[in-house]
GROMACS .gro file of C-alpha atoms in nm:
model
  161
    1UNK     CA    1 -24.249 -12.139 -11.108
    2UNK     CA    2 -24.461 -12.077 -10.798
    3UNK     CA    3 -24.263 -12.329 -10.592
    4UNK     CA    4 -23.933 -12.182 -10.706
    5UNK     CA    5 -24.061 -11.835 -10.622
    6UNK     CA    6 -24.160 -11.943 -10.270
    7UNK     CA    7 -23.819 -12.101 -10.213
    8UNK     CA    8 -23.638 -11.793 -10.344
    9UNK     CA    9 -23.855 -11.571 -10.124
   10UNK     CA   10 -23.783 -11.784  -9.817
   11UNK     CA   11 -23.411 -11.764  -9.894
   12UNK     CA   12 -23.427 -11.386  -9.926
   13UNK     CA   13 -23.343 -11.394 -10.298
   14UNK     CA   14 -23.599 -11.128 -10.383
   15UNK     CA   15 -23.501 -11.056 -10.744
   16UNK     CA   16 -23.500 -11.427 -10.825
   17UNK     CA   17 -23.835 -11.465 -10.647
   18UNK     CA   18 -23.980 -11.182 -10.856
   19UNK     CA   19 -23.886 -11.356 -11.180
   20UNK     CA   20 -24.033 -11.690 -11.072
   21UNK     CA   21 -24.352 -11.542 -10.927
   22UNK     CA   22 -24.415 -11.322 -11.230
   23UNK     CA   23 -24.380 -11.627 -11.456
   24UNK     CA   24 -24.609 -11.824 -11.226
   25UNK     CA   25 -24.876 -11.551 -11.242
   26UNK     CA   26 -24.868 -11.556 -11.622
   27UNK     CA   27 -24.901 -11.934 -11.633
   28UNK     CA   28 -25.172 -11.949 -11.366
   29UNK     CA   29 -25.377 -11.688 -11.551
   30UNK     CA   30 -25.331 -11.882 -11.874
   31UNK     CA   31 -25.453 -12.210 -11.727
   32UNK     CA   32 -25.716 -12.052 -11.502
   33UNK     CA   33 -25.591 -12.183 -11.166
   34UNK     CA   34 -25.749 -11.910 -10.957
   35UNK     CA   35 -25.669 -12.056 -10.614
   36UNK     CA   36 -25.298 -12.078 -10.691
   37UNK     CA   37 -25.318 -11.734 -10.852
   38UNK     CA   38 -25.450 -11.587 -10.525
   39UNK     CA   39 -25.170 -11.745 -10.324
   40UNK     CA   40 -24.906 -11.634 -10.573
   41UNK     CA   41 -25.039 -11.277 -10.560
   42UNK     CA   42 -24.989 -11.292 -10.184
   43UNK     CA   43 -24.634 -11.421 -10.216
   44UNK     CA   44 -24.557 -11.147 -10.467
   45UNK     CA   45 -24.696 -10.894 -10.219
   46UNK     CA   46 -24.473 -11.024  -9.942
   47UNK     CA   47 -24.174 -11.019 -10.176
   48UNK     CA   48 -24.242 -10.653 -10.256
   49UNK     CA   49 -24.284 -10.578  -9.887
   50UNK     CA   50 -23.940 -10.730  -9.833
   51UNK     CA   51 -23.804 -10.499 -10.103
   52UNK     CA   52 -23.956 -10.198  -9.926
   53UNK     CA   53 -24.222 -10.143 -10.193
   54UNK     CA   54 -24.502 -10.110  -9.937
   55UNK     CA   55 -24.763  -9.953 -10.163
   56UNK     CA   56 -24.716 -10.212 -10.437
   57UNK     CA   57 -24.718 -10.488 -10.175
   58UNK     CA   58 -25.047 -10.370 -10.025
   59UNK     CA   59 -25.208 -10.364 -10.369
   60UNK     CA   60 -25.091 -10.718 -10.446
   61UNK     CA   61 -25.204 -10.840 -10.107
   62UNK     CA   62 -25.546 -10.682 -10.158
   63UNK     CA   63 -25.562 -10.851 -10.499
   64UNK     CA   64 -25.490 -11.180 -10.324
   65UNK     CA   65 -25.766 -11.110 -10.070
   66UNK     CA   66 -26.014 -11.025 -10.347
   67UNK     CA   67 -25.930 -11.337 -10.543
   68UNK     CA   68 -25.977 -11.557 -10.235
   69UNK     CA   69 -26.310 -11.382 -10.169
   70UNK     CA   70 -26.418 -11.436 -10.531
   71UNK     CA   71 -26.366 -11.812 -10.505
   72UNK     CA   72 -26.512 -11.839 -10.154
   73UNK     CA   73 -26.191 -11.965  -9.993
   74UNK     CA   74 -26.226 -11.847  -9.633
   75UNK     CA   75 -25.899 -12.010  -9.526
   76UNK     CA   76 -25.731 -11.818  -9.807
   77UNK     CA   77 -25.898 -11.499  -9.686
   78UNK     CA   78 -25.747 -11.559  -9.341
   79UNK     CA   79 -25.406 -11.617  -9.503
   80UNK     CA   80 -25.436 -11.290  -9.698
   81UNK     CA   81 -25.547 -11.095  -9.389
   82UNK     CA   82 -25.239 -11.215  -9.200
   83UNK     CA   83 -25.017 -11.092  -9.482
   84UNK     CA   84 -25.200 -10.760  -9.493
   85UNK     CA   85 -25.124 -10.738  -9.120
   86UNK     CA   86 -24.753 -10.759  -9.201
   87UNK     CA   87 -24.792 -10.474  -9.449
   88UNK     CA   88 -24.983 -10.267  -9.191
   89UNK     CA   89 -24.712 -10.327  -8.933
   90UNK     CA   90 -24.448 -10.229  -9.188
   91UNK     CA   91 -24.630  -9.897  -9.219
   92UNK     CA   92 -24.653  -9.860  -8.839
   93UNK     CA   93 -25.031  -9.911  -8.839
   94UNK     CA   94 -24.994 -10.140  -8.539
   95UNK     CA   95 -25.356 -10.137  -8.418
   96UNK     CA   96 -25.477 -10.230  -8.765
   97UNK     CA   97 -25.211 -10.499  -8.795
   98UNK     CA   98 -25.319 -10.666  -8.471
   99UNK     CA   99 -25.687 -10.647  -8.566
  100UNK     CA  100 -25.606 -10.811  -8.901
  101UNK     CA  101 -25.405 -11.087  -8.732
  102UNK     CA  102 -25.686 -11.154  -8.485
  103UNK     CA  103 -25.952 -11.148  -8.755
  104UNK     CA  104 -25.750 -11.395  -8.963
  105UNK     CA  105 -25.705 -11.625  -8.663
  106UNK     CA  106 -26.078 -11.610  -8.584
  107UNK     CA  107 -26.164 -11.703  -8.943
  108UNK     CA  108 -25.913 -11.989  -8.931
  109UNK     CA  109 -26.075 -12.119  -8.613
  110UNK     CA  110 -26.427 -12.084  -8.753
  111UNK     CA  111 -26.357 -12.272  -9.076
  112UNK     CA  112 -26.102 -12.523  -8.943
  113UNK     CA  113 -25.813 -12.392  -9.149
  114UNK     CA  114 -25.498 -12.411  -8.935
  115UNK     CA  115 -25.205 -12.187  -9.012
  116UNK     CA  116 -24.944 -12.377  -9.213
  117UNK     CA  117 -24.648 -12.467  -8.989
  118UNK     CA  118 -24.413 -12.291  -9.231
  119UNK     CA  119 -24.598 -11.963  -9.163
  120UNK     CA  120 -24.598 -11.992  -8.782
  121UNK     CA  121 -24.251 -11.841  -8.714
  122UNK     CA  122 -24.333 -11.525  -8.914
  123UNK     CA  123 -24.672 -11.500  -8.742
  124UNK     CA  124 -24.512 -11.538  -8.398
  125UNK     CA  125 -24.242 -11.283  -8.476
  126UNK     CA  126 -24.494 -11.029  -8.602
  127UNK     CA  127 -24.719 -11.085  -8.300
  128UNK     CA  128 -24.426 -11.045  -8.058
  129UNK     CA  129 -24.307 -10.730  -8.234
  130UNK     CA  130 -24.651 -10.573  -8.225
  131UNK     CA  131 -24.701 -10.664  -7.858
  132UNK     CA  132 -24.370 -10.496  -7.770
  133UNK     CA  133 -24.440 -10.185  -7.976
  134UNK     CA  134 -24.795 -10.136  -7.848
  135UNK     CA  135 -24.771 -10.260  -7.491
  136UNK     CA  136 -24.973 -10.544  -7.346
  137UNK     CA  137 -25.290 -10.347  -7.276
  138UNK     CA  138 -25.329 -10.181  -7.617
  139UNK     CA  139 -25.225 -10.502  -7.790
  140UNK     CA  140 -25.491 -10.697  -7.599
  141UNK     CA  141 -25.761 -10.443  -7.685
  142UNK     CA  142 -25.674 -10.458  -8.055
  143UNK     CA  143 -25.662 -10.836  -8.043
  144UNK     CA  144 -26.010 -10.854  -7.892
  145UNK     CA  145 -26.147 -10.602  -8.142
  146UNK     CA  146 -26.011 -10.800  -8.437
  147UNK     CA  147 -26.131 -11.135  -8.303
  148UNK     CA  148 -26.482 -10.992  -8.261
  149UNK     CA  149 -26.515 -10.894  -8.629
  150UNK     CA  150 -26.751 -11.101  -8.839
  151UNK     CA  151 -26.625 -11.230  -9.174
  152UNK     CA  152 -26.756 -10.936  -9.381
  153UNK     CA  153 -26.612 -10.676  -9.143
  154UNK     CA  154 -26.277 -10.857  -9.142
  155UNK     CA  155 -26.271 -10.846  -9.522
  156UNK     CA  156 -26.366 -10.477  -9.516
  157UNK     CA  157 -26.075 -10.411  -9.280
  158UNK     CA  158 -25.841 -10.593  -9.519
  159UNK     CA  159 -25.969 -10.392  -9.815
  160UNK     CA  160 -25.935 -10.056  -9.638
  161UNK     CA  161 -25.635  -9.831  -9.685
   0.00000   0.00000   0.00000
């Protein structure tokens, strides 16, 4: 179900994605696959963000972050922070969004967890949008601030409202 949900999400079929991802969550909880559960929570969050359900999306994305933290998956934490950045940008919290993106990238670099190629276009689009909205100077300051966060502070930023 998770794979079908990801495909439906990528195709913009949000209602279909919801059905598949909800079924995947149930099955992953039943079998105890916590790593896939964390990723599926993140996909569900992004699906709800696409539907305009920002509050629900943020909660699901925070659940994903917490689950990745619980299992010690730092690459997964970076993945969740980047998705929380999208939610922050959706709510016009541009400084926070850039800090989350930079913190996620710094964690990826530190643990050797490259961004999946399939995620790169969305990352680039979000980065370009934020740079345009904020201006180069403010964007650069936020980028430096996020990159300077240690792991615990990056997670705290992701957990914050």
